[in-house]
mmCIF file with all atom_site columns, C-alpha atoms in Angstrom:
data_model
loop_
_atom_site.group_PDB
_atom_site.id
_atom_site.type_symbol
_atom_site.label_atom_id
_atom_site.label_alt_id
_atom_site.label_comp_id
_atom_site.label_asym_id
_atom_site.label_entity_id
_atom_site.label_seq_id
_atom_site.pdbx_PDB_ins_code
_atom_site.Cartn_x
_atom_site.Cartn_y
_atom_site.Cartn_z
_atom_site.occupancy
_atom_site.B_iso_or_equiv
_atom_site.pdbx_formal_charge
_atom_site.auth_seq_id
_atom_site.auth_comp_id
_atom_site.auth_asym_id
_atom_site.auth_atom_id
_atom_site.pdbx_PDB_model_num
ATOM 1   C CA . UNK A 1 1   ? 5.563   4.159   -10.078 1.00 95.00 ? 12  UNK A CA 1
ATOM 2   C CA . UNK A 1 2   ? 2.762   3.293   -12.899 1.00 94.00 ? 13  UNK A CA 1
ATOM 3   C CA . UNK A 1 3   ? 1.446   7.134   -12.942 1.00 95.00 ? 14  UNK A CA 1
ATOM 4   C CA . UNK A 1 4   ? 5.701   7.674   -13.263 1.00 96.00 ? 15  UNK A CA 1
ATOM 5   C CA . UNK A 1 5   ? 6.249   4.997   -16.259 1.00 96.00 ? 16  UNK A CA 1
ATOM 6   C CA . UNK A 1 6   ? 2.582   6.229   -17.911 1.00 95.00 ? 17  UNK A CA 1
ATOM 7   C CA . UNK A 1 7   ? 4.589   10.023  -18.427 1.00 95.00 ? 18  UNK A CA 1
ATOM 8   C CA . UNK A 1 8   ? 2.860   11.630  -15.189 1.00 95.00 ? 19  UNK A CA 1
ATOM 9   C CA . UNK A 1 9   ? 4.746   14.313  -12.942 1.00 95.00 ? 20  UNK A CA 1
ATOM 10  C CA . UNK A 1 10  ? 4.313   12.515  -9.950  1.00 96.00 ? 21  UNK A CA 1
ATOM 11  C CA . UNK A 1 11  ? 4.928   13.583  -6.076  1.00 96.00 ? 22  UNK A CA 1
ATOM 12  C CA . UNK A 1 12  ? 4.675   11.063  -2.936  1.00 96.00 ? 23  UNK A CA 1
ATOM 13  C CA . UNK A 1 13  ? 3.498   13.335  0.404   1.00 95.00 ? 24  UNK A CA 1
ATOM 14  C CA . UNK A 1 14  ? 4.223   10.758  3.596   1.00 95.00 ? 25  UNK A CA 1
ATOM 15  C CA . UNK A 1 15  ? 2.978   12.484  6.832   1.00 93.00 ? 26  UNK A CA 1
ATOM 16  C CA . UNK A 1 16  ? 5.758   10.626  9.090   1.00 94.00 ? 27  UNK A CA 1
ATOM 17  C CA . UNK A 1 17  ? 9.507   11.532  8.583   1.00 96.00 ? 28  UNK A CA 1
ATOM 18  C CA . UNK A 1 18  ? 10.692  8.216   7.015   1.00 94.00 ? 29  UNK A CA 1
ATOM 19  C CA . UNK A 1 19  ? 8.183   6.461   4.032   1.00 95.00 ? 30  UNK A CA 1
ATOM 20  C CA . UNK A 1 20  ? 6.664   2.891   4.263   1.00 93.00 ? 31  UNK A CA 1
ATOM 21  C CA . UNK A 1 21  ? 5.105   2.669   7.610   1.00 89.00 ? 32  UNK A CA 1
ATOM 22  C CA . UNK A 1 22  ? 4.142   -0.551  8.825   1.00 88.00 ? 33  UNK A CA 1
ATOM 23  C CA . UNK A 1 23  ? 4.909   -1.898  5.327   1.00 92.00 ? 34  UNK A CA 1
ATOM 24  C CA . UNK A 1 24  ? 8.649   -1.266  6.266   1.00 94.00 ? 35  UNK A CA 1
ATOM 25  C CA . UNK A 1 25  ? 9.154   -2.842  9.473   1.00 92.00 ? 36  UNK A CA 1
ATOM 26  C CA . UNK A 1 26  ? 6.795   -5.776  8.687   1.00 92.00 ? 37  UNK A CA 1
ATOM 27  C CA . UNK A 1 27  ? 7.985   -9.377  8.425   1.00 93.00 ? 38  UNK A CA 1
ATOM 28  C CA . UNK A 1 28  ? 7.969   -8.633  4.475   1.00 95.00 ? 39  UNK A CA 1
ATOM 29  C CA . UNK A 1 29  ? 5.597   -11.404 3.115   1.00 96.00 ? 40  UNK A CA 1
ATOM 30  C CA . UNK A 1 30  ? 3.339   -10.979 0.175   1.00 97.00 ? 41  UNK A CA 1
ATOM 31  C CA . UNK A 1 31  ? 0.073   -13.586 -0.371  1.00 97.00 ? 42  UNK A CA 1
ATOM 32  C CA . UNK A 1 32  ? -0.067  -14.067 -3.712  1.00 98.00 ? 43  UNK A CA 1
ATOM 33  C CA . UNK A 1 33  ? -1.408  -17.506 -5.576  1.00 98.00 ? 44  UNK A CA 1
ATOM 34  C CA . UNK A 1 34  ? 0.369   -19.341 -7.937  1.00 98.00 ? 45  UNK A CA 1
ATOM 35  C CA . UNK A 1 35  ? 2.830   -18.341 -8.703  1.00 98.00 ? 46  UNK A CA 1
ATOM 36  C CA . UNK A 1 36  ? 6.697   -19.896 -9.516  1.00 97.00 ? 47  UNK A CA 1
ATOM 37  C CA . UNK A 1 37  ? 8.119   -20.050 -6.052  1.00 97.00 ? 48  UNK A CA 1
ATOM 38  C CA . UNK A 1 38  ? 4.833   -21.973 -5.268  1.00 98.00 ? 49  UNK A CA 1
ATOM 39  C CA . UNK A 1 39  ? 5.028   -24.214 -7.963  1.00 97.00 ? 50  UNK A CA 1
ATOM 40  C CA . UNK A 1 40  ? 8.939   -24.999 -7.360  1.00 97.00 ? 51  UNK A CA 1
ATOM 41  C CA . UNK A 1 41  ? 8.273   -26.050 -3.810  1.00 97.00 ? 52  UNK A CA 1
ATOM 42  C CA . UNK A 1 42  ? 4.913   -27.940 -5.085  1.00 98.00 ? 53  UNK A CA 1
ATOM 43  C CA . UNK A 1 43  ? 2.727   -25.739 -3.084  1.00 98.00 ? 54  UNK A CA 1
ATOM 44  C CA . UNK A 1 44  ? -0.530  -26.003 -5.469  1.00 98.00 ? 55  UNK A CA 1
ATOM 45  C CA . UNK A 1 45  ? -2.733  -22.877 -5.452  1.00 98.00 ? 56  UNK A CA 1
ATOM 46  C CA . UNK A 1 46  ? -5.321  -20.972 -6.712  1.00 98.00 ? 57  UNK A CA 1
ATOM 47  C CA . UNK A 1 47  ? -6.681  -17.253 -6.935  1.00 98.00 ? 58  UNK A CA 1
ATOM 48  C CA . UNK A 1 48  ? -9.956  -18.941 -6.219  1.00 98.00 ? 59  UNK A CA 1
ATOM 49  C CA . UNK A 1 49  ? -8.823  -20.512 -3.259  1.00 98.00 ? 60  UNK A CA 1
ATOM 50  C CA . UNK A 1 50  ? -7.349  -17.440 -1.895  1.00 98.00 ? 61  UNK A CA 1
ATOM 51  C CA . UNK A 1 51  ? -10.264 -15.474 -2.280  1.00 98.00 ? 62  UNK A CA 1
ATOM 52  C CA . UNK A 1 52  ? -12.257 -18.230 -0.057  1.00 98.00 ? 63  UNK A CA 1
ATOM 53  C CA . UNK A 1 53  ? -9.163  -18.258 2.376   1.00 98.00 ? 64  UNK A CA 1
ATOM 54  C CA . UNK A 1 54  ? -9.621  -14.403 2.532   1.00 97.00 ? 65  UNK A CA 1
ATOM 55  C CA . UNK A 1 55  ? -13.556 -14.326 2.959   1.00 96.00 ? 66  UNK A CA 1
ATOM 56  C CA . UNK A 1 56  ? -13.028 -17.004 5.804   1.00 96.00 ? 67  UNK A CA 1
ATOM 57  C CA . UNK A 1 57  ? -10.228 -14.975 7.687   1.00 94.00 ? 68  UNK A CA 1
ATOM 58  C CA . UNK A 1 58  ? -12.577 -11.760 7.074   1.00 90.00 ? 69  UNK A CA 1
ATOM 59  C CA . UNK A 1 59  ? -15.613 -13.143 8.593   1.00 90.00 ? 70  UNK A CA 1
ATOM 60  C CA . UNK A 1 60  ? -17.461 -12.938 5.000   1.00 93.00 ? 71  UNK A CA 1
ATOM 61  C CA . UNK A 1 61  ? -17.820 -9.163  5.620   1.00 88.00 ? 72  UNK A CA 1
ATOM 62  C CA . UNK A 1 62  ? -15.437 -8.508  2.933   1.00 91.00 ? 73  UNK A CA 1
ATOM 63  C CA . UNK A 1 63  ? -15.535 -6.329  -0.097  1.00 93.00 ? 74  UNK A CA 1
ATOM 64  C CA . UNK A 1 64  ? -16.107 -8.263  -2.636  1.00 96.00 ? 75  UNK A CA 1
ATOM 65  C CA . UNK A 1 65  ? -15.002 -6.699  -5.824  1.00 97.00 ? 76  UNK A CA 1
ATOM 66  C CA . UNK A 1 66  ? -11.732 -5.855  -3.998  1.00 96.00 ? 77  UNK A CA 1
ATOM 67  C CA . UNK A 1 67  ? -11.156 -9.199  -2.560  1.00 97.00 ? 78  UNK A CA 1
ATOM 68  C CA . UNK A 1 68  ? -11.215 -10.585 -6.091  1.00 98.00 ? 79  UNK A CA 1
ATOM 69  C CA . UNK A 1 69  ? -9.427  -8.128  -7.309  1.00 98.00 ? 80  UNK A CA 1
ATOM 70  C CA . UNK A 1 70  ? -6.641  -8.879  -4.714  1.00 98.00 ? 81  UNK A CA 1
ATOM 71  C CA . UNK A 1 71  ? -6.899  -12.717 -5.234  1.00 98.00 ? 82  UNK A CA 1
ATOM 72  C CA . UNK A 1 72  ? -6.779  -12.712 -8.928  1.00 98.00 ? 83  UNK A CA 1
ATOM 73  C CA . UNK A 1 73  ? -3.943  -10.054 -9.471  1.00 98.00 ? 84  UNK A CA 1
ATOM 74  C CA . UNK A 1 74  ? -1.404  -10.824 -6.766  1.00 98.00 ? 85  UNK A CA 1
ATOM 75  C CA . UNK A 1 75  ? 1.079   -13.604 -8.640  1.00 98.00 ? 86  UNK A CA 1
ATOM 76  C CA . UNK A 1 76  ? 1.232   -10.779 -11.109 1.00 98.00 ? 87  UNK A CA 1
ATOM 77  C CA . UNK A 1 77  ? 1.873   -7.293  -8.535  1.00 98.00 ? 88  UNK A CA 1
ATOM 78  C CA . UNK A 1 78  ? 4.368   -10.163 -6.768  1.00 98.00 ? 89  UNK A CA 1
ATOM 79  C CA . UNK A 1 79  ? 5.891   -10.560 -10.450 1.00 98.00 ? 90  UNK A CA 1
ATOM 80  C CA . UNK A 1 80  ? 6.106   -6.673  -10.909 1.00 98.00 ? 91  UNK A CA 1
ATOM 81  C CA . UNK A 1 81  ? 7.809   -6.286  -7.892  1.00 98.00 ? 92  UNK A CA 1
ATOM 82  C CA . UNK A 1 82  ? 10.564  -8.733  -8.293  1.00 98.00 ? 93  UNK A CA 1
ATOM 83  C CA . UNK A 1 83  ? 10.666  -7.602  -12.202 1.00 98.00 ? 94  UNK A CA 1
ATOM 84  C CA . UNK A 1 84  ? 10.322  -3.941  -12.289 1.00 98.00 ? 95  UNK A CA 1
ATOM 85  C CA . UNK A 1 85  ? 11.534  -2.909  -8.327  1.00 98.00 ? 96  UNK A CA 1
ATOM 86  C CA . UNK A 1 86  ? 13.757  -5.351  -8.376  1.00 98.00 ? 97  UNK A CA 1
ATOM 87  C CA . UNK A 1 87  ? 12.738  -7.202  -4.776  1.00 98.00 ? 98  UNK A CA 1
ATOM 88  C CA . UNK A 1 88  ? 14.049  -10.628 -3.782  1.00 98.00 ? 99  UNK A CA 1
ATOM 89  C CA . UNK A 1 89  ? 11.950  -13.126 -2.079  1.00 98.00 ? 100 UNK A CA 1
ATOM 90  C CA . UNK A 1 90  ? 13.604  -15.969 -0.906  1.00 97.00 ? 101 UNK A CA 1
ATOM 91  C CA . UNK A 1 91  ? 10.902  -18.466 0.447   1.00 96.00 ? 102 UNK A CA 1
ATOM 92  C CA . UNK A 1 92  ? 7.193   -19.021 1.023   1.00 98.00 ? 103 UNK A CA 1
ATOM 93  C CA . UNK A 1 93  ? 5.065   -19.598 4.001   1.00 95.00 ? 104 UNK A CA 1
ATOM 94  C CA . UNK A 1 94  ? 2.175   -20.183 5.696   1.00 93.00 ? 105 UNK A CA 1
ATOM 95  C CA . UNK A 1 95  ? 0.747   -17.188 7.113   1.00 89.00 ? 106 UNK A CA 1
ATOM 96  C CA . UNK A 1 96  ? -2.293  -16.155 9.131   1.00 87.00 ? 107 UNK A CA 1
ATOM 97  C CA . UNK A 1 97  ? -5.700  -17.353 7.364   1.00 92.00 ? 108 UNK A CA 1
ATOM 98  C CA . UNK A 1 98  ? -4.026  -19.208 4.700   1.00 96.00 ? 109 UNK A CA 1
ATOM 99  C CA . UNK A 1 99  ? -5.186  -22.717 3.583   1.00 97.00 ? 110 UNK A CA 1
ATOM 100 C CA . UNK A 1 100 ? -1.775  -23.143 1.957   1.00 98.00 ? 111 UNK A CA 1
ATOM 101 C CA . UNK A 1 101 ? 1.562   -21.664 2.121   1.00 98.00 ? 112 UNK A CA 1
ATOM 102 C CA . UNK A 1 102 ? 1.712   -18.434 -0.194  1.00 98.00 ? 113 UNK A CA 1
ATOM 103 C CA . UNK A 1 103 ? 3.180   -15.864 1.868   1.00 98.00 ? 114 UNK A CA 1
ATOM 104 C CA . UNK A 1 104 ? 6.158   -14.731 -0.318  1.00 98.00 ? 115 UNK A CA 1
ATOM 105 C CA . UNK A 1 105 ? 8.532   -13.890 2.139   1.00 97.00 ? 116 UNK A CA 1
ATOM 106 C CA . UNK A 1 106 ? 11.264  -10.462 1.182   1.00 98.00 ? 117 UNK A CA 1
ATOM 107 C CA . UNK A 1 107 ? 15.026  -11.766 1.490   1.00 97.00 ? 118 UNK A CA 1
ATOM 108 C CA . UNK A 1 108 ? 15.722  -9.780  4.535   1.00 98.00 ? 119 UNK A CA 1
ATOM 109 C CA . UNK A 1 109 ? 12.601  -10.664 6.384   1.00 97.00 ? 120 UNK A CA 1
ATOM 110 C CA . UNK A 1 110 ? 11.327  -7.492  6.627   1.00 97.00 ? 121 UNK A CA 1
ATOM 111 C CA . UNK A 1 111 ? 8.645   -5.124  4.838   1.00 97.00 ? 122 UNK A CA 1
ATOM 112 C CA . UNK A 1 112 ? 12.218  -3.051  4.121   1.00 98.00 ? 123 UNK A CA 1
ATOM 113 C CA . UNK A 1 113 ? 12.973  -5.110  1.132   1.00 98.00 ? 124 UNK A CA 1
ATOM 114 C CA . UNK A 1 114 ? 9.955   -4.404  -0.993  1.00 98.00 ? 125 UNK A CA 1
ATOM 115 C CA . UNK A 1 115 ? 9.929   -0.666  0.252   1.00 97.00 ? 126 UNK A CA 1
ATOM 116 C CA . UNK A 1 116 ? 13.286  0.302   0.219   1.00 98.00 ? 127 UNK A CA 1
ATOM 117 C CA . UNK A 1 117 ? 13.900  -1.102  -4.076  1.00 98.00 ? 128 UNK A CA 1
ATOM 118 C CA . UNK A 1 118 ? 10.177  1.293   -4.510  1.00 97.00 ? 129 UNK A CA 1
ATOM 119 C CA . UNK A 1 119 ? 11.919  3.700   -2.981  1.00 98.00 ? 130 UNK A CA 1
ATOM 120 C CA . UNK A 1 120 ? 14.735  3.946   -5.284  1.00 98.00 ? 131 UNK A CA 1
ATOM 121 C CA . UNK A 1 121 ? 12.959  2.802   -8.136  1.00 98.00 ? 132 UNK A CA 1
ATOM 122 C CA . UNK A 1 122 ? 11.079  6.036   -7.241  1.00 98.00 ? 133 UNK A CA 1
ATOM 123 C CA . UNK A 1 123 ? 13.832  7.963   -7.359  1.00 98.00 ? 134 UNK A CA 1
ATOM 124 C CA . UNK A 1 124 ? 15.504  6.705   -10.485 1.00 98.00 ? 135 UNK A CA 1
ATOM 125 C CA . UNK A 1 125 ? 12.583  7.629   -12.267 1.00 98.00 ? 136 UNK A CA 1
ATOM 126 C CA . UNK A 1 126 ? 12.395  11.209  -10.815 1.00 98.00 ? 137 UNK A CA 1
ATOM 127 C CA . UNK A 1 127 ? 9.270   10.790  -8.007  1.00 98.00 ? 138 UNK A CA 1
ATOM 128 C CA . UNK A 1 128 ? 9.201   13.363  -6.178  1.00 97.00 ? 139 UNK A CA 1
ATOM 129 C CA . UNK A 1 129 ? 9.394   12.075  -2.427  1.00 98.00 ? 140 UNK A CA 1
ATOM 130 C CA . UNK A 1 130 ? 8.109   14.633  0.311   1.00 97.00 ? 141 UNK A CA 1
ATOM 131 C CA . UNK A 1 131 ? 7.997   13.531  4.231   1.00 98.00 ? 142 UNK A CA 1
ATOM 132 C CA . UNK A 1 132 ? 6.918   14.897  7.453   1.00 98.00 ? 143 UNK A CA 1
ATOM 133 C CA . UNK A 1 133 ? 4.117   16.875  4.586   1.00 97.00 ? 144 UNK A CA 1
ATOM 134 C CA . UNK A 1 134 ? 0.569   16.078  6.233   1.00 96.00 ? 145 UNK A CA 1
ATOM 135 C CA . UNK A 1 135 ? -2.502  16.450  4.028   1.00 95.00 ? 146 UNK A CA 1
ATOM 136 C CA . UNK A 1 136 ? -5.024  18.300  5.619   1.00 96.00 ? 147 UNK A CA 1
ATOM 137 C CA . UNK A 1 137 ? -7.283  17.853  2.982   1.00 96.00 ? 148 UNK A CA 1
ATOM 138 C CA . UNK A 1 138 ? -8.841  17.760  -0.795  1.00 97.00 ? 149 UNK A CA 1
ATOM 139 C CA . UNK A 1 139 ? -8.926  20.704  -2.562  1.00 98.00 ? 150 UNK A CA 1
ATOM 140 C CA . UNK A 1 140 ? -12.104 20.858  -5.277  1.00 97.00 ? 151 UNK A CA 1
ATOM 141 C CA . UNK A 1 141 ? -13.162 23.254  -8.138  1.00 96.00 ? 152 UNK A CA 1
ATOM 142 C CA . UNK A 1 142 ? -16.773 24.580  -8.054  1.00 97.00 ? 153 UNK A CA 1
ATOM 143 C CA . UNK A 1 143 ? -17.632 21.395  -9.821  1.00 97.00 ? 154 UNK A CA 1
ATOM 144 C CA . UNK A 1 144 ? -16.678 18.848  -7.165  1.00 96.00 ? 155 UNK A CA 1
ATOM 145 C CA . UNK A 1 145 ? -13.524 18.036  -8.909  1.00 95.00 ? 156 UNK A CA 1
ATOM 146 C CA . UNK A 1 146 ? -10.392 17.086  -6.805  1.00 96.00 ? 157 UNK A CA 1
ATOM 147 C CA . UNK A 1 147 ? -7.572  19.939  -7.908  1.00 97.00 ? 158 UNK A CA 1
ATOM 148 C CA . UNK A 1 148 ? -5.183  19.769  -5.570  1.00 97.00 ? 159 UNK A CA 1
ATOM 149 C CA . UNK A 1 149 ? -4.306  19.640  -1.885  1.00 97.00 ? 160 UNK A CA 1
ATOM 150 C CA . UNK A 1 150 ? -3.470  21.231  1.257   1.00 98.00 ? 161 UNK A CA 1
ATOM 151 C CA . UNK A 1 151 ? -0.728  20.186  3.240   1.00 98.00 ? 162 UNK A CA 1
ATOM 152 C CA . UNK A 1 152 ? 1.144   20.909  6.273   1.00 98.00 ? 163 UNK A CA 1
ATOM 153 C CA . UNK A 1 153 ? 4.759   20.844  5.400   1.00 98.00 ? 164 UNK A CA 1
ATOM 154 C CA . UNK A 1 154 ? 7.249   20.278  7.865   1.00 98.00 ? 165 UNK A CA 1
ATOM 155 C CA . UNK A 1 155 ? 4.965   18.267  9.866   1.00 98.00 ? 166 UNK A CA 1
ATOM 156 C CA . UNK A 1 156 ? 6.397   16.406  12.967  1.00 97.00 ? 167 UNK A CA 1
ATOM 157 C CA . UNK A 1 157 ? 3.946   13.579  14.167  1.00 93.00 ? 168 UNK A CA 1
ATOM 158 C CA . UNK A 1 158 ? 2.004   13.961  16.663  1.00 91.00 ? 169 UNK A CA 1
ATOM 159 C CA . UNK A 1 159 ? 2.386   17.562  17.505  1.00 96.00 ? 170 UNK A CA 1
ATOM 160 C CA . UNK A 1 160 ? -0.990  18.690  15.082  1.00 94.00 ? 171 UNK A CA 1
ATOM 161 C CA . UNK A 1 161 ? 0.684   22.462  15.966  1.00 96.00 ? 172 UNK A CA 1
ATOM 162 C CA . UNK A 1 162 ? 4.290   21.675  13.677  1.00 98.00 ? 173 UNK A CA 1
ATOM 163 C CA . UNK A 1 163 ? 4.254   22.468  10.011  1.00 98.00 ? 174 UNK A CA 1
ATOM 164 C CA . UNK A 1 164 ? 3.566   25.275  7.465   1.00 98.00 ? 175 UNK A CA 1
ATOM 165 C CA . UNK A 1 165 ? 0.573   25.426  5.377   1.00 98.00 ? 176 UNK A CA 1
ATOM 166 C CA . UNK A 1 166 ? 0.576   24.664  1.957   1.00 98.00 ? 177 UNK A CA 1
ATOM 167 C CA . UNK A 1 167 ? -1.319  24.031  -1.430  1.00 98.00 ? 178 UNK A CA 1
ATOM 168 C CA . UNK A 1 168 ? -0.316  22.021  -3.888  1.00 96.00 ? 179 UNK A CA 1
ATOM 169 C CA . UNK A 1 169 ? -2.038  22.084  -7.530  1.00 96.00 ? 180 UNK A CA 1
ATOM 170 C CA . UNK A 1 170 ? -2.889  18.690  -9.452  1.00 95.00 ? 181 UNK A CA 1
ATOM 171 C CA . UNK A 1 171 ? -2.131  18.927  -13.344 1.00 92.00 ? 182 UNK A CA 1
ATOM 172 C CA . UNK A 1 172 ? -4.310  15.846  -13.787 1.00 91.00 ? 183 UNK A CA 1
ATOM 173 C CA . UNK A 1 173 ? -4.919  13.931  -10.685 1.00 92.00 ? 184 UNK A CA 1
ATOM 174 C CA . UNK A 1 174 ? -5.172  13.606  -7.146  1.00 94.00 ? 185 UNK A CA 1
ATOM 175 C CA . UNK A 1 175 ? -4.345  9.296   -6.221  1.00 92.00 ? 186 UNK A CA 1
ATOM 176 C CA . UNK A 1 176 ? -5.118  8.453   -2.576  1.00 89.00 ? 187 UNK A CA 1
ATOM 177 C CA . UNK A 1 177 ? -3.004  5.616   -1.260  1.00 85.00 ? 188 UNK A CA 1
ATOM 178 C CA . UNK A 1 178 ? -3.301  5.581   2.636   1.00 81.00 ? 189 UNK A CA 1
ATOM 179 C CA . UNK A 1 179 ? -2.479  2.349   4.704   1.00 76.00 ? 190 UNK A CA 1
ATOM 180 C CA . UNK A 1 180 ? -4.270  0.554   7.713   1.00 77.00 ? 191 UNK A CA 1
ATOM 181 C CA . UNK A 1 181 ? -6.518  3.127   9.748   1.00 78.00 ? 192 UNK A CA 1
ATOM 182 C CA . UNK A 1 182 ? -6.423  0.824   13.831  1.00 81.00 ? 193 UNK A CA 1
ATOM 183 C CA . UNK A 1 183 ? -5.588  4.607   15.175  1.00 81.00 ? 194 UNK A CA 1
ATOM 184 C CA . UNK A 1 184 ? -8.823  6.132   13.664  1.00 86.00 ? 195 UNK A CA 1
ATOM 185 C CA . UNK A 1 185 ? -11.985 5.187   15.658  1.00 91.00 ? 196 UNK A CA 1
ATOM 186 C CA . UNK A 1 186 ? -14.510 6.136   13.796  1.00 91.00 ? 197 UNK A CA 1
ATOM 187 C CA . UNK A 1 187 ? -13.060 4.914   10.735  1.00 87.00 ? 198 UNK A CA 1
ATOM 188 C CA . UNK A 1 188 ? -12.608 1.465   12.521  1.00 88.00 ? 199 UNK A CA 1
ATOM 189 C CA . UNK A 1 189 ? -16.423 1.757   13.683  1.00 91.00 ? 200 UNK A CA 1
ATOM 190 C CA . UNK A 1 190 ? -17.515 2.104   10.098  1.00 89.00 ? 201 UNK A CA 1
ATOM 191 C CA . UNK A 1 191 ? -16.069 -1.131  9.148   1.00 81.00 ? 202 UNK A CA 1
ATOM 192 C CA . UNK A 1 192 ? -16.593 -2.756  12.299  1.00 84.00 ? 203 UNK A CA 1
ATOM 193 C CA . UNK A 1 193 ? -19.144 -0.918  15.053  1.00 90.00 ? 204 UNK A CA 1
ATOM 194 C CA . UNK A 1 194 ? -17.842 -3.120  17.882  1.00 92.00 ? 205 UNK A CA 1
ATOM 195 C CA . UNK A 1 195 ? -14.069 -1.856  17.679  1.00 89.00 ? 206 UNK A CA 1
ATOM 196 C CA . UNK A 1 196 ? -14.327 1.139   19.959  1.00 91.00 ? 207 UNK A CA 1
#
């Protein structure tokens, strides 16, 4: 949606045949620190507080950059998404690892009502959405720059055999946005060498 609203041609590629993943069926609550809800229900918090709640829950092994990142821009990606997508949230709670309650919970309960207003908000603004389209991988120029990709379109998870091959060319960018990775072992080893 930013690449969209910054004047980009953009096209989504989800591998499965419906978009959102776990982020759709989810209990659809965002942590973010705070912010109005929290205020309103005199919840007090602090980006600095969720950034030691998050180090705690992630056994100090996390990244730190990125955890800050997180902590100090949430109230304001929450904000976005109730401004610009046009998502309701209807209460806060406490969730998982939290000191205080700052899970912003969707008005339906679920991850569908942050994913399905992207969706559309996608759509109004002409993103191109492609499912079952797999990437296979990165295309590059003779200098190492990313150029494109292949995919397999027509892709029907699991069955690696399903889908036709094909490239797609990158006017200016390639933007890799994946989700969790529990189903890839050696990913999960890098990041933790015990979870075999």
């Amino acid at each position: 949606l930013e690449a969209r609203s910054a004047g980009a041609e953009v096209t989504v590629i989800e591998k499965m045949s419906v978009f959102g993943g776990n982020s759709i069926i989810n209990g659809g609550d965002f942590a973010a620190p705070g912010t109005p809800m929290q205020k309103e229900a005199g919840i007090t918090d602090t980006p600095e507080l969720m950034l030691k709640d998050m180090y705690k829950a992630g056994g100090n092994i996390n990244h730190p950059a990125l955890a800050k990142m997180v902590a100090e821009k949430a109230a304001e990606s929450l904000q976005w998404c109730i401004d610009f997508v046009g998502a309701k949230f209807n209460r806060v709670n406490f969730h998982g690892g939290h000191s205080v309650k700052r899970a912003h919970q969707t008005s339906n309960q679920s991850g569908s009502g942050l994913i399905n207003p992207m969706l559309a908000k996608c759509r109004e603004l002409g993103v191109k959405l492609e499912s079952r389209s797999k990437l296979v991988r990165l295309v590059a120029d003779k200098d190492g720059r990313i150029v494109g990709a292949e995919l397999k379109r027509g892709y029907r998870f699991p069955n690696e055999q399903t889908g036709t091959t094909a490239f797609v060319q990158a006017r200016r960018a390639v933007v890799m946005a994946s989700g969790g990775f529990s189903q890839d072992v050696a990913l999960r080893q890098i990041q933790d060498p015990r979870l075999d």
